[in-house]
Short mmCIF file of N, CA and C in Angstrom, two decimals:
data_model
loop_
_atom_site.label_atom_id
_atom_site.label_comp_id
_atom_site.label_asym_id
_atom_site.label_seq_id
_atom_site.Cartn_x
_atom_site.Cartn_y
_atom_site.Cartn_z
N MET A 1 103.09 196.36 87.43
CA MET A 1 101.90 196.83 87.78
C MET A 1 101.41 197.53 86.68
N GLN A 2 99.95 197.54 86.53
CA GLN A 2 99.12 198.00 85.55
C GLN A 2 98.01 198.82 86.13
N LEU A 3 97.82 199.95 85.35
CA LEU A 3 96.83 200.88 85.74
C LEU A 3 95.62 200.65 84.84
N VAL A 4 94.34 200.74 85.40
CA VAL A 4 93.11 200.64 84.69
C VAL A 4 92.15 201.67 85.22
N LYS A 5 91.51 202.46 84.16
CA LYS A 5 90.39 203.30 84.58
C LYS A 5 89.11 202.73 84.25
N ILE A 6 88.33 202.92 85.27
CA ILE A 6 86.86 202.42 85.19
C ILE A 6 86.02 203.64 85.57
N PRO A 7 84.68 203.65 85.02
CA PRO A 7 83.99 204.79 85.39
C PRO A 7 83.63 204.84 86.90
N GLU A 8 83.58 206.08 87.27
CA GLU A 8 83.55 206.38 88.98
C GLU A 8 82.32 205.57 89.34
N GLU A 9 81.15 205.37 88.73
CA GLU A 9 79.86 204.72 89.36
C GLU A 9 80.17 203.18 89.45
N ARG A 10 81.26 202.70 88.80
CA ARG A 10 81.42 201.25 88.78
C ARG A 10 82.49 200.78 89.95
N VAL A 11 83.11 201.82 90.51
CA VAL A 11 84.22 201.59 91.41
C VAL A 11 83.69 200.96 92.81
N LYS A 12 82.27 201.45 93.14
CA LYS A 12 81.90 200.73 94.28
C LYS A 12 81.62 199.33 94.15
N ALA A 13 81.22 198.84 92.91
CA ALA A 13 81.15 197.42 92.52
C ALA A 13 82.30 196.68 92.69
N LEU A 14 83.36 197.28 92.33
CA LEU A 14 84.71 196.69 92.46
C LEU A 14 85.25 196.65 93.99
N LEU A 15 85.02 197.73 94.64
CA LEU A 15 85.62 197.86 95.94
C LEU A 15 84.72 196.80 96.88
N GLY A 16 83.59 196.64 96.61
CA GLY A 16 82.70 195.66 97.47
C GLY A 16 83.33 194.23 97.25
N ARG A 17 84.04 194.04 96.27
CA ARG A 17 84.29 192.53 96.19
C ARG A 17 86.02 192.34 96.00
N ILE A 18 86.81 193.59 96.32
CA ILE A 18 88.11 193.70 96.11
C ILE A 18 88.83 192.33 96.78
N GLU A 19 88.41 192.08 98.06
CA GLU A 19 89.21 191.08 98.69
C GLU A 19 89.17 189.64 98.03
N ASP A 20 87.81 189.43 97.59
CA ASP A 20 87.59 188.16 96.91
C ASP A 20 88.27 188.01 95.56
N ILE A 21 88.41 189.12 94.89
CA ILE A 21 89.15 189.41 93.64
C ILE A 21 90.63 189.24 93.89
N GLU A 22 91.16 189.81 94.87
CA GLU A 22 92.59 189.67 95.26
C GLU A 22 92.97 188.22 95.48
N LYS A 23 92.30 187.55 96.36
CA LYS A 23 92.27 186.13 96.57
C LYS A 23 92.17 185.13 95.44
N ALA A 24 91.20 185.44 94.61
CA ALA A 24 91.05 184.64 93.48
C ALA A 24 92.20 184.59 92.51
N GLY A 25 92.81 185.71 92.30
CA GLY A 25 93.90 185.88 91.35
C GLY A 25 95.36 186.08 92.02
N ASP A 26 95.47 185.93 93.42
CA ASP A 26 96.61 186.30 93.94
C ASP A 26 97.33 187.47 93.54
N ILE A 27 96.57 188.67 93.72
CA ILE A 27 96.95 189.89 93.15
C ILE A 27 96.79 191.00 94.27
N LYS A 28 97.18 192.17 93.97
CA LYS A 28 96.91 193.22 94.81
C LYS A 28 96.30 194.43 94.14
N ILE A 29 95.17 194.86 94.58
CA ILE A 29 94.55 195.98 93.77
C ILE A 29 94.35 197.20 94.78
N GLU A 30 94.63 198.33 94.30
CA GLU A 30 94.56 199.52 94.84
C GLU A 30 93.73 200.62 94.00
N ALA A 31 92.77 201.21 94.70
CA ALA A 31 92.05 202.15 93.98
C ALA A 31 92.42 203.58 94.47
N THR A 32 92.71 204.53 93.49
CA THR A 32 93.02 205.90 93.86
C THR A 32 92.31 206.80 92.93
N ALA A 33 91.80 207.82 93.39
CA ALA A 33 90.95 208.78 92.69
C ALA A 33 91.67 209.43 91.60
N GLU A 34 93.00 209.72 91.66
CA GLU A 34 93.76 210.34 90.65
C GLU A 34 94.22 209.39 89.80
N GLU A 35 94.78 208.26 89.90
CA GLU A 35 95.43 207.35 89.02
C GLU A 35 94.46 206.19 88.48
N GLY A 36 93.27 206.01 89.26
CA GLY A 36 92.36 204.86 88.86
C GLY A 36 92.64 203.65 89.67
N ILE A 37 92.73 202.38 89.08
CA ILE A 37 92.79 201.04 89.72
C ILE A 37 94.22 200.61 89.34
N SER A 38 95.13 200.37 90.33
CA SER A 38 96.51 199.70 90.09
C SER A 38 96.31 198.24 90.49
N ILE A 39 96.88 197.43 89.65
CA ILE A 39 96.90 196.12 89.93
C ILE A 39 98.26 195.53 89.70
N SER A 40 98.56 194.74 90.75
CA SER A 40 99.99 194.18 90.68
C SER A 40 99.98 192.64 91.20
N SER A 41 100.83 191.83 90.62
CA SER A 41 101.13 190.49 90.95
C SER A 41 102.44 190.07 90.61
N GLU A 42 102.89 189.07 91.30
CA GLU A 42 104.24 188.39 90.95
C GLU A 42 104.07 187.58 89.62
N ASP A 43 102.87 187.10 89.43
CA ASP A 43 102.60 186.28 88.18
C ASP A 43 101.91 187.19 87.12
N PRO A 44 102.76 187.60 86.07
CA PRO A 44 102.12 188.39 85.01
C PRO A 44 100.96 187.83 84.33
N ILE A 45 100.87 186.44 84.24
CA ILE A 45 99.49 186.14 83.73
C ILE A 45 98.23 186.48 84.45
N MET A 46 98.41 186.12 85.81
CA MET A 46 97.26 186.64 86.65
C MET A 46 97.04 188.14 86.59
N GLU A 47 98.02 188.89 86.62
CA GLU A 47 97.90 190.37 86.49
C GLU A 47 97.19 190.71 85.33
N TRP A 48 97.40 190.10 84.20
CA TRP A 48 96.79 190.41 82.88
C TRP A 48 95.44 190.03 83.08
N LYS A 49 94.97 188.84 83.65
CA LYS A 49 93.66 188.41 83.79
C LYS A 49 92.84 189.19 84.85
N ALA A 50 93.58 189.84 85.90
CA ALA A 50 92.92 190.71 86.83
C ALA A 50 92.64 192.04 86.17
N VAL A 51 93.48 192.39 85.21
CA VAL A 51 93.08 193.73 84.40
C VAL A 51 91.71 193.54 83.63
N ASP A 52 91.66 192.41 83.05
CA ASP A 52 90.39 191.91 82.36
C ASP A 52 89.13 191.87 83.29
N VAL A 53 89.49 191.34 84.50
CA VAL A 53 88.26 191.26 85.53
C VAL A 53 87.92 192.68 85.83
N VAL A 54 88.84 193.67 86.14
CA VAL A 54 88.53 195.03 86.56
C VAL A 54 87.82 195.67 85.45
N LYS A 55 88.49 195.59 84.21
CA LYS A 55 87.70 196.07 82.98
C LYS A 55 86.30 195.73 82.79
N ALA A 56 86.00 194.43 83.09
CA ALA A 56 84.69 193.78 82.91
C ALA A 56 83.78 194.45 83.96
N ILE A 57 84.23 194.61 85.23
CA ILE A 57 83.27 195.26 86.30
C ILE A 57 83.10 196.81 85.66
N GLY A 58 84.10 197.35 85.22
CA GLY A 58 84.02 198.79 84.72
C GLY A 58 82.93 198.89 83.51
N ARG A 59 82.83 197.75 82.80
CA ARG A 59 81.89 197.71 81.67
C ARG A 59 80.37 197.22 82.10
N GLY A 60 80.11 197.08 83.44
CA GLY A 60 78.81 196.72 83.88
C GLY A 60 78.67 195.45 84.43
N PHE A 61 79.62 194.47 84.28
CA PHE A 61 79.46 193.02 84.81
C PHE A 61 79.39 192.97 86.17
N GLU A 62 78.69 192.03 86.71
CA GLU A 62 78.73 191.75 88.10
C GLU A 62 80.00 191.18 88.42
N PRO A 63 80.68 191.47 89.56
CA PRO A 63 81.91 190.86 89.98
C PRO A 63 82.05 189.24 89.77
N ASP A 64 80.98 188.67 90.34
CA ASP A 64 81.06 187.21 90.13
C ASP A 64 81.09 186.73 88.67
N THR A 65 80.64 187.43 87.78
CA THR A 65 80.61 187.07 86.27
C THR A 65 82.04 187.35 85.83
N ALA A 66 82.45 188.73 86.39
CA ALA A 66 83.77 189.02 85.79
C ALA A 66 85.03 188.19 86.22
N MET A 67 84.83 187.46 87.45
CA MET A 67 85.83 186.80 88.08
C MET A 67 85.84 185.45 87.42
N ARG A 68 85.02 185.04 86.40
CA ARG A 68 85.18 183.92 85.56
C ARG A 68 86.38 183.98 84.67
N LEU A 69 86.77 185.24 84.42
CA LEU A 69 88.03 185.52 83.58
C LEU A 69 89.19 185.14 84.15
N PHE A 70 89.24 184.72 85.44
CA PHE A 70 90.44 184.05 86.06
C PHE A 70 90.68 182.65 85.37
N SER A 71 89.54 182.15 84.88
CA SER A 71 89.77 180.80 84.17
C SER A 71 90.26 181.02 82.80
N ASP A 72 90.93 179.83 82.45
CA ASP A 72 91.60 179.94 81.07
C ASP A 72 90.38 179.89 79.93
N ASP A 73 89.22 179.26 80.41
CA ASP A 73 88.17 178.98 79.61
C ASP A 73 87.35 180.17 79.15
N TYR A 74 87.48 181.31 79.86
CA TYR A 74 86.65 182.54 79.48
C TYR A 74 87.47 183.72 79.04
N VAL A 75 86.87 184.50 78.14
CA VAL A 75 87.40 185.60 77.68
C VAL A 75 86.54 186.84 77.78
N LEU A 76 87.12 188.07 77.60
CA LEU A 76 86.52 189.31 77.60
C LEU A 76 86.62 189.98 76.24
N ARG A 77 85.51 190.43 75.63
CA ARG A 77 85.68 191.08 74.48
C ARG A 77 84.91 192.35 74.47
N ILE A 78 85.39 193.58 74.01
CA ILE A 78 84.70 194.86 74.01
C ILE A 78 84.65 195.36 72.80
N ILE A 79 83.49 195.92 72.28
CA ILE A 79 83.19 196.69 71.12
C ILE A 79 83.05 197.97 71.47
N SER A 80 83.83 199.00 70.99
CA SER A 80 83.72 200.39 71.18
C SER A 80 82.69 200.89 70.19
N LEU A 81 81.49 201.47 70.44
CA LEU A 81 80.63 202.04 69.56
C LEU A 81 81.22 203.40 69.12
N LYS A 82 81.95 204.07 69.80
CA LYS A 82 82.52 205.25 69.28
C LYS A 82 83.51 205.14 68.02
N ASP A 83 83.98 203.94 67.90
CA ASP A 83 84.97 203.77 66.86
C ASP A 83 84.07 203.43 65.59
N ILE A 84 82.76 203.13 65.81
CA ILE A 84 81.91 202.69 64.62
C ILE A 84 80.89 203.84 64.28
N PHE A 85 80.41 204.40 65.36
CA PHE A 85 79.41 205.52 65.14
C PHE A 85 79.75 206.87 65.61
N LYS A 86 79.81 207.77 64.84
CA LYS A 86 80.43 209.10 65.16
C LYS A 86 79.46 210.10 65.97
N THR A 87 78.13 210.01 65.76
CA THR A 87 77.34 210.86 66.57
C THR A 87 76.66 210.11 67.70
N GLU A 88 76.45 210.91 68.80
CA GLU A 88 75.85 210.33 69.90
C GLU A 88 74.32 209.69 69.81
N LYS A 89 73.64 210.43 68.68
CA LYS A 89 72.32 210.02 68.32
C LYS A 89 72.40 208.65 67.79
N GLN A 90 73.36 208.30 66.87
CA GLN A 90 73.47 207.18 66.27
C GLN A 90 73.85 205.93 67.46
N ARG A 91 74.72 206.34 68.33
CA ARG A 91 75.11 205.32 69.49
C ARG A 91 74.01 204.99 70.36
N ILE A 92 73.14 206.05 70.63
CA ILE A 92 71.90 205.85 71.33
C ILE A 92 70.97 204.84 70.76
N ARG A 93 70.85 205.06 69.49
CA ARG A 93 69.95 204.30 68.54
C ARG A 93 70.45 202.75 68.49
N VAL A 94 71.72 202.64 68.27
CA VAL A 94 72.17 201.17 68.12
C VAL A 94 72.23 200.37 69.65
N LYS A 95 72.58 201.25 70.61
CA LYS A 95 72.42 200.61 71.97
C LYS A 95 70.97 200.12 72.18
N SER A 96 70.04 200.97 71.97
CA SER A 96 68.77 200.61 72.00
C SER A 96 68.22 199.36 71.23
N ARG A 97 68.84 199.38 70.21
CA ARG A 97 68.66 198.11 69.20
C ARG A 97 69.22 196.81 69.76
N VAL A 98 70.45 196.97 70.39
CA VAL A 98 71.22 195.86 71.03
C VAL A 98 70.41 195.36 72.18
N ILE A 99 70.02 196.26 73.00
CA ILE A 99 69.24 196.01 74.29
C ILE A 99 67.78 195.45 73.85
N GLY A 100 67.14 196.12 73.04
CA GLY A 100 65.82 195.63 72.64
C GLY A 100 64.68 196.05 73.71
N THR A 101 63.47 195.87 73.30
CA THR A 101 62.40 196.09 74.10
C THR A 101 62.28 195.31 75.32
N LYS A 102 62.49 195.98 76.51
CA LYS A 102 62.53 195.38 77.77
C LYS A 102 63.59 194.43 78.01
N GLY A 103 64.75 194.61 77.09
CA GLY A 103 65.93 193.82 77.33
C GLY A 103 65.74 192.52 76.51
N LYS A 104 64.78 192.48 75.65
CA LYS A 104 64.52 191.04 74.94
C LYS A 104 65.85 190.66 74.12
N THR A 105 66.40 191.70 73.32
CA THR A 105 67.30 191.34 72.36
C THR A 105 68.57 190.92 73.02
N ARG A 106 69.07 191.61 73.98
CA ARG A 106 70.19 191.10 74.72
C ARG A 106 70.02 189.93 75.48
N SER A 107 68.79 189.65 76.04
CA SER A 107 68.75 188.49 76.83
C SER A 107 68.68 187.32 75.86
N THR A 108 67.98 187.47 74.74
CA THR A 108 68.08 186.43 73.78
C THR A 108 69.38 185.94 73.27
N ILE A 109 70.19 187.03 73.07
CA ILE A 109 71.62 186.78 72.77
C ILE A 109 72.36 186.10 73.74
N GLU A 110 72.10 186.42 74.91
CA GLU A 110 72.66 185.75 76.10
C GLU A 110 72.23 184.33 76.15
N GLU A 111 70.97 184.14 76.07
CA GLU A 111 70.51 182.81 76.19
C GLU A 111 70.89 181.78 75.17
N VAL A 112 70.88 182.22 73.99
CA VAL A 112 71.24 181.35 72.87
C VAL A 112 72.70 181.12 72.65
N SER A 113 73.52 182.13 72.93
CA SER A 113 74.94 181.98 72.58
C SER A 113 75.64 181.51 74.01
N GLY A 114 75.11 181.75 75.14
CA GLY A 114 75.79 181.21 76.28
C GLY A 114 76.81 182.34 76.83
N ALA A 115 76.88 183.39 76.07
CA ALA A 115 77.78 184.51 76.81
C ALA A 115 77.11 185.52 77.47
N ASN A 116 77.64 186.13 78.33
CA ASN A 116 77.11 187.44 79.06
C ASN A 116 77.37 188.75 78.31
N VAL A 117 76.36 189.56 78.11
CA VAL A 117 76.42 190.68 77.24
C VAL A 117 76.07 191.75 78.15
N ARG A 118 76.87 192.99 78.13
CA ARG A 118 76.51 194.11 78.74
C ARG A 118 76.58 195.46 77.86
N VAL A 119 75.72 196.21 77.70
CA VAL A 119 75.73 197.51 77.04
C VAL A 119 76.03 198.63 78.17
N TYR A 120 77.02 199.16 77.95
CA TYR A 120 77.45 200.34 78.96
C TYR A 120 78.25 201.37 78.44
N GLY A 121 77.86 202.46 78.76
CA GLY A 121 78.44 203.74 78.10
C GLY A 121 78.45 203.58 76.60
N ASN A 122 79.51 203.85 76.00
CA ASN A 122 79.66 203.51 74.57
C ASN A 122 80.21 202.28 74.06
N THR A 123 79.99 201.21 74.94
CA THR A 123 80.61 199.90 74.59
C THR A 123 79.52 198.74 74.74
N VAL A 124 79.87 197.68 74.01
CA VAL A 124 79.03 196.50 74.16
C VAL A 124 80.25 195.60 74.62
N ALA A 125 80.08 194.78 75.78
CA ALA A 125 81.01 193.90 76.18
C ALA A 125 80.42 192.47 76.29
N PHE A 126 81.30 191.43 76.11
CA PHE A 126 81.04 189.97 76.14
C PHE A 126 81.80 189.26 77.08
N ILE A 127 81.37 188.32 77.95
CA ILE A 127 82.11 187.45 78.67
C ILE A 127 81.56 186.11 78.28
N GLY A 128 82.44 185.19 78.13
CA GLY A 128 82.09 183.76 77.87
C GLY A 128 83.18 182.88 77.39
N LYS A 129 82.91 181.76 77.02
CA LYS A 129 83.92 180.76 76.31
C LYS A 129 84.06 181.49 75.04
N PRO A 130 85.21 181.21 74.36
CA PRO A 130 85.47 181.95 73.00
C PRO A 130 84.31 181.70 72.12
N GLU A 131 83.83 180.41 71.90
CA GLU A 131 82.89 180.26 70.76
C GLU A 131 81.52 181.02 71.23
N GLU A 132 81.19 181.07 72.45
CA GLU A 132 80.03 181.79 72.79
C GLU A 132 80.17 183.29 72.48
N VAL A 133 81.30 183.67 72.87
CA VAL A 133 81.54 185.27 72.56
C VAL A 133 81.56 185.53 71.15
N ASP A 134 82.15 184.66 70.28
CA ASP A 134 82.26 184.87 68.90
C ASP A 134 80.78 184.83 68.29
N LEU A 135 79.92 183.93 68.83
CA LEU A 135 78.54 184.01 68.41
C LEU A 135 77.69 185.25 68.69
N ALA A 136 77.85 185.55 69.96
CA ALA A 136 77.26 186.87 70.54
C ALA A 136 77.65 188.06 69.83
N GLU A 137 79.02 188.22 69.64
CA GLU A 137 79.52 189.29 68.99
C GLU A 137 79.15 189.34 67.38
N ARG A 138 78.97 188.15 66.84
CA ARG A 138 78.42 188.23 65.45
C ARG A 138 77.09 188.65 65.49
N ALA A 139 76.23 188.18 66.42
CA ALA A 139 74.82 188.66 66.58
C ALA A 139 74.70 190.18 66.63
N VAL A 140 75.57 190.74 67.63
CA VAL A 140 75.50 192.20 67.87
C VAL A 140 76.00 192.84 66.71
N LYS A 141 77.12 192.35 66.02
CA LYS A 141 77.51 193.15 64.93
C LYS A 141 76.38 193.14 63.73
N MET A 142 75.67 192.07 63.63
CA MET A 142 74.55 192.14 62.66
C MET A 142 73.53 193.18 62.98
N ILE A 143 73.23 193.37 64.25
CA ILE A 143 72.36 194.48 64.69
C ILE A 143 72.82 195.78 64.38
N LEU A 144 74.32 195.93 64.71
CA LEU A 144 74.98 197.33 64.47
C LEU A 144 75.05 197.65 62.99
N ASN A 145 75.04 196.53 62.22
CA ASN A 145 75.04 196.77 60.54
C ASN A 145 73.60 196.84 60.04
N GLY A 146 72.62 196.90 60.93
CA GLY A 146 71.09 197.11 60.48
C GLY A 146 70.31 195.95 60.19
N SER A 147 70.77 194.72 60.49
CA SER A 147 69.95 193.58 60.37
C SER A 147 68.62 193.61 61.26
N SER A 148 67.58 193.06 60.64
CA SER A 148 66.43 192.99 61.52
C SER A 148 66.61 192.02 62.67
N HIS A 149 65.85 192.30 63.86
CA HIS A 149 65.92 191.43 64.87
C HIS A 149 65.45 190.05 64.61
N SER A 150 64.59 189.82 63.69
CA SER A 150 64.22 188.57 63.30
C SER A 150 65.20 187.85 62.66
N SER A 151 65.82 188.39 61.84
CA SER A 151 67.24 187.82 61.03
C SER A 151 68.16 187.44 62.03
N VAL A 152 68.43 188.28 63.03
CA VAL A 152 69.45 188.01 64.18
C VAL A 152 69.07 186.69 64.90
N TYR A 153 67.68 186.63 65.40
CA TYR A 153 67.37 185.60 66.07
C TYR A 153 67.37 184.28 65.19
N PHE A 154 67.12 184.35 64.01
CA PHE A 154 67.34 183.12 63.21
C PHE A 154 68.75 182.70 63.15
N PHE A 155 69.69 183.53 62.88
CA PHE A 155 70.97 183.29 62.68
C PHE A 155 71.41 182.76 63.93
N LEU A 156 71.06 183.22 65.15
CA LEU A 156 71.53 182.64 66.40
C LEU A 156 71.07 181.07 66.61
N GLN A 157 69.70 180.99 66.53
CA GLN A 157 69.14 179.65 66.46
C GLN A 157 69.97 178.47 65.55
N LYS A 158 70.13 179.00 64.29
CA LYS A 158 70.86 178.12 63.36
C LYS A 158 72.28 177.92 63.71
N GLU A 159 73.01 178.92 64.33
CA GLU A 159 74.44 178.83 64.63
C GLU A 159 74.41 178.01 66.02
N ARG A 160 73.55 178.07 66.82
CA ARG A 160 73.39 177.37 68.21
C ARG A 160 73.31 175.79 67.88
N LYS A 161 72.24 175.60 66.81
CA LYS A 161 72.15 174.21 66.51
C LYS A 161 73.42 173.33 65.91
N LYS A 162 74.09 174.19 65.24
CA LYS A 162 75.37 173.79 64.57
C LYS A 162 76.32 173.41 65.83
N MET A 163 76.40 174.34 66.68
CA MET A 163 77.34 174.20 67.79
C MET A 163 76.81 172.83 68.69
N GLU A 164 75.55 172.71 68.83
CA GLU A 164 75.09 171.51 69.50
C GLU A 164 75.45 170.27 68.82
N ASP A 165 75.12 170.32 67.40
CA ASP A 165 75.54 169.11 66.63
C ASP A 165 77.04 168.70 66.73
N ALA A 166 77.92 169.74 66.76
CA ALA A 166 79.30 169.58 66.93
C ALA A 166 79.61 168.85 68.13
N GLU A 167 78.97 169.36 69.17
CA GLU A 167 79.30 168.87 70.56
C GLU A 167 78.90 167.45 70.57
N GLN A 168 77.75 167.05 69.97
CA GLN A 168 77.32 165.70 70.07
C GLN A 168 78.12 164.69 69.20
N MET A 169 78.92 165.13 68.27
CA MET A 169 79.66 164.31 67.55
C MET A 169 81.07 163.98 68.34
N ILE A 170 81.28 164.62 69.32
CA ILE A 170 82.58 164.58 70.04
C ILE A 170 82.54 163.41 71.09
#
């Protein structure tokens, strides 16, 4: 059994789809106010995947997107902004840069990389195939390091073209 804490405001999103998640992973999920979310399964691999699904929902992903993590083809990666930026003012600024005006930056990263990206609390989280998540994470790290949006967009297009060329060679 594993315990996972998720923000209180995200528990409803989890509870609304708890039966679907339990069926998809052959697991048992219980939510308690004191301990958080407990996850148990006979299969330790499914339990581990279910922990990622619950964490993803806690980081702002829709349950359907999070449930992709039951597939071996998808991964969850989370960047903690608290580990990089010490002040709340810095974190607010970089979250705004990652999201962009009217969500343009985040949606461009998602569109070009193929990964799903969420900025929630003090984290930036990614769900996708490993190569998609790698590309999206590199783009976000460029933004966190102060690169201009145009540089990031250029980088994304160049890397996506490389990925497409590699796929055509197969």
